[in-house]
Short mmCIF file of C-alpha atoms in Angstrom, two decimals:
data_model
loop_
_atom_site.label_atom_id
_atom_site.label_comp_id
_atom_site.label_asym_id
_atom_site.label_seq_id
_atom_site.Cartn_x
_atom_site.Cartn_y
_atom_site.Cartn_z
CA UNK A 789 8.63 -1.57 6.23
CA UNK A 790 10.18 -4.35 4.19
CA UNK A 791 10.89 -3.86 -0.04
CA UNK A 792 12.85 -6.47 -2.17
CA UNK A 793 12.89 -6.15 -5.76
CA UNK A 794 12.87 -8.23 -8.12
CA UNK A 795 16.02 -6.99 -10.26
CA UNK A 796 18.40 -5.02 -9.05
CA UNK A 797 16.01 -1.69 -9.48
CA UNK A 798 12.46 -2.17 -8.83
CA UNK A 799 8.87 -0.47 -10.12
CA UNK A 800 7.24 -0.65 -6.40
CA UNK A 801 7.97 2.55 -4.47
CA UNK A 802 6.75 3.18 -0.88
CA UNK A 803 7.19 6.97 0.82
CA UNK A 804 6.19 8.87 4.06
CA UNK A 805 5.09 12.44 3.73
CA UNK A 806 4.97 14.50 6.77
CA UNK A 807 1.95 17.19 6.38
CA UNK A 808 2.34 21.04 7.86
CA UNK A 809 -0.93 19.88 9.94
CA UNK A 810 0.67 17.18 11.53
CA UNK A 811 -1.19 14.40 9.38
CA UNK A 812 0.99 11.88 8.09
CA UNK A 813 0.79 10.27 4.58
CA UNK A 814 1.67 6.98 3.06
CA UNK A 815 2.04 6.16 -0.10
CA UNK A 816 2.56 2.72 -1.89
CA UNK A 817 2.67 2.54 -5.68
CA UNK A 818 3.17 -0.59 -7.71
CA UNK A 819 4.34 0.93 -11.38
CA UNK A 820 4.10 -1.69 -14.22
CA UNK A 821 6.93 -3.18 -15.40
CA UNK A 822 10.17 -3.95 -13.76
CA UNK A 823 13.67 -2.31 -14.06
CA UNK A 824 15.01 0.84 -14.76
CA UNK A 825 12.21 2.86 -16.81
CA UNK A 826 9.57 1.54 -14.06
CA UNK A 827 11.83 2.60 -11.26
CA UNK A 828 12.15 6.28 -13.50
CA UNK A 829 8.48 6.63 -13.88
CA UNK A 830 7.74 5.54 -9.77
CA UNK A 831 10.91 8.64 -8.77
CA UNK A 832 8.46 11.10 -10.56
CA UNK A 833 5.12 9.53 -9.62
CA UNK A 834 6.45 10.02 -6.17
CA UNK A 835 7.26 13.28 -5.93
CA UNK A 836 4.40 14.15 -7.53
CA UNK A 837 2.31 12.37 -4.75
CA UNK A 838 4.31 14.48 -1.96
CA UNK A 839 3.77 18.11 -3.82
CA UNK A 840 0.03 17.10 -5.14
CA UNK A 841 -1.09 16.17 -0.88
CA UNK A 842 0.50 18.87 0.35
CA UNK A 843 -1.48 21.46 -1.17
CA UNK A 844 -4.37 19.83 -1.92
CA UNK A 845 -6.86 19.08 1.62
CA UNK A 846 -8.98 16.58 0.07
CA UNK A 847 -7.16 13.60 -0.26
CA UNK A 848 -9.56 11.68 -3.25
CA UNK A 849 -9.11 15.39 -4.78
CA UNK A 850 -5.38 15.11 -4.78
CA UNK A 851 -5.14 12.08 -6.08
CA UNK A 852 -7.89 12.76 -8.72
CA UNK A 853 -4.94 15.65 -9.38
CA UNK A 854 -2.10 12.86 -9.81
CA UNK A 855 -4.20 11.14 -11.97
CA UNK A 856 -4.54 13.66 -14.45
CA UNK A 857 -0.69 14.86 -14.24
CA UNK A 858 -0.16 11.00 -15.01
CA UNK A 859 -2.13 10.43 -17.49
CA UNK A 860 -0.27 13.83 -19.77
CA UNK A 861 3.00 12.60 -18.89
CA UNK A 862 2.66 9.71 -21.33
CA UNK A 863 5.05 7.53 -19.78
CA UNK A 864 4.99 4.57 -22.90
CA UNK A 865 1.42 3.42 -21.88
CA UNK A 866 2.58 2.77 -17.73
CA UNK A 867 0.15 2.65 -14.87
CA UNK A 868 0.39 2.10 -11.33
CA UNK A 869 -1.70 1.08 -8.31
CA UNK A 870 -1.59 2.97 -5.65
CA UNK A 871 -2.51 2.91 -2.27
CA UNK A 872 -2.90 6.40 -0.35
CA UNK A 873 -3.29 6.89 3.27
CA UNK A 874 -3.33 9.48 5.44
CA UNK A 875 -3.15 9.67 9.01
CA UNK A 876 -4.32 12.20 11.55
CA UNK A 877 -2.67 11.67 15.00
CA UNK A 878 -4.90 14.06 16.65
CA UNK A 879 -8.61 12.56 15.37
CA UNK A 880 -7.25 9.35 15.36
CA UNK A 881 -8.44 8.45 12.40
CA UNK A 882 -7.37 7.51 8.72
CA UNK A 883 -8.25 8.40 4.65
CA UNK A 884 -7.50 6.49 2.41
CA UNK A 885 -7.68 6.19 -1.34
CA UNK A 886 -7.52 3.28 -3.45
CA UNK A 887 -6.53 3.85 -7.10
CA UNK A 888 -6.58 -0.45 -8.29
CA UNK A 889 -4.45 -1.21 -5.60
CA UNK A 890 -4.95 -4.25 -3.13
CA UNK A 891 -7.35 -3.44 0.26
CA UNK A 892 -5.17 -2.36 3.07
CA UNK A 893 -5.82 -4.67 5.91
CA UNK A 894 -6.51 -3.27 9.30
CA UNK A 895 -6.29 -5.71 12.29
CA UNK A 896 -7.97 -4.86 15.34
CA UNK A 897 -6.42 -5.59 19.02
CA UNK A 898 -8.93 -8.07 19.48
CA UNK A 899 -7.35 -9.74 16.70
CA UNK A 900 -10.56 -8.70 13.96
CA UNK A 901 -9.37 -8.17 10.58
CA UNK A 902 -11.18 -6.28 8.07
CA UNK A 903 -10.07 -5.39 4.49
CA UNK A 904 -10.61 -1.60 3.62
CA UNK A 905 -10.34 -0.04 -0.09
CA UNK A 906 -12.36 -2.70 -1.93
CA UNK A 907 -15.47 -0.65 -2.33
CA UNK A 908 -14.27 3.06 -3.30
CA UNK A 909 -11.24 0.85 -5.27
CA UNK A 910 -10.79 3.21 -8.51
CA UNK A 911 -9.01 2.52 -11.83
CA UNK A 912 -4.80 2.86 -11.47
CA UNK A 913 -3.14 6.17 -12.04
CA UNK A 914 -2.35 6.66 -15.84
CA UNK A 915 -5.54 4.92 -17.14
CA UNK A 916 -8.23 7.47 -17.18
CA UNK A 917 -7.76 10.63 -17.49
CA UNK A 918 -11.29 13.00 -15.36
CA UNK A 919 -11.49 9.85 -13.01
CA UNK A 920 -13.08 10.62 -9.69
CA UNK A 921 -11.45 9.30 -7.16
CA UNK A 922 -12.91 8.26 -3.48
CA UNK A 923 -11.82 8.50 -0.22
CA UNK A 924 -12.55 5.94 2.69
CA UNK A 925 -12.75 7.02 6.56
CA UNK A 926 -11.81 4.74 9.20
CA UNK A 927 -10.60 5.20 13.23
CA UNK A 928 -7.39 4.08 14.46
CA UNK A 929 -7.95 2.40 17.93
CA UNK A 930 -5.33 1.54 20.48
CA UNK A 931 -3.58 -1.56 19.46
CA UNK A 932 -4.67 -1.41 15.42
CA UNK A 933 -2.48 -2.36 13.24
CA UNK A 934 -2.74 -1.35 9.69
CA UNK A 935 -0.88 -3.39 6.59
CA UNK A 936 -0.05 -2.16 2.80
CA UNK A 937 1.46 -4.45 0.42
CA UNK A 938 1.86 -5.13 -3.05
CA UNK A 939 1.46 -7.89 -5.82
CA UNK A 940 4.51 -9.24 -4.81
CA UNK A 941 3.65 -10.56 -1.65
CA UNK A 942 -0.07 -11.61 -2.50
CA UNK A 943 0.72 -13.06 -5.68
CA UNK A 944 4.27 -15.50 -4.28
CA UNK A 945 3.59 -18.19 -6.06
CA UNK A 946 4.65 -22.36 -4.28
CA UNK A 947 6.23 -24.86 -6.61
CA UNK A 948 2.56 -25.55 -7.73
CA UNK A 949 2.17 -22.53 -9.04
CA UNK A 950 -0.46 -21.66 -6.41
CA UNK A 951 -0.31 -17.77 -5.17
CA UNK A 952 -0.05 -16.95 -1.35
CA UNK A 953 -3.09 -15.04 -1.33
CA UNK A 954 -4.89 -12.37 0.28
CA UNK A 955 -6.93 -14.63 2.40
CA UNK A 956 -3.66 -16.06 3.86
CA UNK A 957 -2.43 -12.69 4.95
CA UNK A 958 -5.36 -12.30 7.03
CA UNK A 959 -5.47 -15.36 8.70
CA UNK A 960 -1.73 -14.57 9.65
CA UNK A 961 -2.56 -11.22 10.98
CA UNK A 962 -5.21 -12.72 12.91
CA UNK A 963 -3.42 -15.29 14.47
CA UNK A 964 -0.36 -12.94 15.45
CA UNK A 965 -0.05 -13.22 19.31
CA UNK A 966 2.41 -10.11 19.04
CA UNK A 967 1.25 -6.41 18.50
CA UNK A 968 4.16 -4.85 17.12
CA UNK A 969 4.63 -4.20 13.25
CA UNK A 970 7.78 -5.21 13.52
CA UNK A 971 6.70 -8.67 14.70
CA UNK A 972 3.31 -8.33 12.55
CA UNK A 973 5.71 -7.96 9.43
CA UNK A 974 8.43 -10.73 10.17
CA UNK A 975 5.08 -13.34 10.39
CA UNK A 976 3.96 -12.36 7.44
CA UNK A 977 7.17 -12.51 5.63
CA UNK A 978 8.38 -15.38 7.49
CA UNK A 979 4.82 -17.24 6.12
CA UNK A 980 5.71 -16.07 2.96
CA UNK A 981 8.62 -17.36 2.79
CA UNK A 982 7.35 -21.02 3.96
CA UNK A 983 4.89 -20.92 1.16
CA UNK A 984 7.24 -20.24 -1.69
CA UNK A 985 9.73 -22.57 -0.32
CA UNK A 986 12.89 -21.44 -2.44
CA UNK A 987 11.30 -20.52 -5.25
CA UNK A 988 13.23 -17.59 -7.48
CA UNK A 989 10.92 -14.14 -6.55
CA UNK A 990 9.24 -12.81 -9.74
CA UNK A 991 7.52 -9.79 -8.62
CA UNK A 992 8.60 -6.52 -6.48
CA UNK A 993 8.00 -7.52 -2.71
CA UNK A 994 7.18 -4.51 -0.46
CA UNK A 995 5.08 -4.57 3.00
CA UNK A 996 4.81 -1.94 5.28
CA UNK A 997 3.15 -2.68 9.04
CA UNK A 998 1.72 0.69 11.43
CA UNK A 999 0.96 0.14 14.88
CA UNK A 1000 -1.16 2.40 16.61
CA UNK A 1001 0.35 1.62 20.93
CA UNK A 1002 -2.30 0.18 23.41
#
């Protein structure tokens, strides 16, 4: 996992949450705003996340939960996307929830990369309070590698003003020769990088990379 924010305290938040069933959670939350009262408001959102999942079975149920919780709170008009997935080791197989964050991307061994969380996308946490929230179903094969970002990296803008773009991140994944998230997540940085060419970040930056071993 990779996070650099923008100021000295940032509004994106990233967290693993080990279930007493042996699933494993991840979380990645982009709170609006920058600084201090975002970074505030993404501490409680957190832990929020980690009590609401581990008590709650249904995932698009516990976040449905969040929702709600967020929504009382009001925390000065705030939302945040956020991207919830949970892993089963033994089915090998994911869930994940979308609440208006970007699609995870999921590249295949063969090198096939497919956006998931587009079509059960809901509205961000602290919008709507009663929204439903779905849930999305997908194996983990040998040699997948899954990818969760935020606004930071898709939205790095060149000199031109001309963001880096979804569509770029996937044709990096898909040209990766390496299988490790480590090396997934240093090309995709690295590219990045190239396409802002020196220019001062103005958004939270945080990419995480999970490799499933052939």
């Amino acid at each position: 996992d990779f996070y650099s924010p923008a100021r000295q305290v940032g509004g994106d938040c990233y967290d693993y949450v080990d279930l007493p069933d042996g699933r494993v959670v991840v979380v990645l939350s982009d709170v609006s705003g920058k600084g201090v009262s975002a970074a505030l408001v993404m501490a409680t959102l957190s832990s929020k996340v980690a009590l609401a999942l581990a008590t709650e079975a249904d995932v698009a149920a516990a976040v449905t939960r969040i929702n709600d919780g967020f929504c009382r709170q009001g925390w000065d008009e705030r939302f945040a996307t956020t991207m919830v997935c949970v892993i089963d080791p033994r089915r090998q197989r994911a869930t994940l929830v979308n609440a208006g964050h970007l699609p995870l991307a999921l590249r295949r061994a063969t090198g096939e990369v497919r956006l998931l969380g587009e079509e059960t996308g809901g509205l961000p946490l602290g919008v709507v309070p009663g929204h439903q929230y779905e849930a999305c179903e997908f194996a983990i094969e040998r040699g997948d590698t899954l990818v969760l970002y935020t606004d930071g990296i898709s939205e790095a803008m060149d000199v031109d003003g001309r963001l880096y773009g979804i569509a770029r991140i996937t044709e990096v994944l898909a040209g990766a020769t390496g299988s490790a998230a480590e090396d997934i997540g240093r090309r995709i940085l690295a590219d990045v990088e190239r396409h802002t060419a020196g220019q001062v970040q103005s958004d939270d930056m945080c990419l995480i990379c999970i490799h499933r071993r052939d």
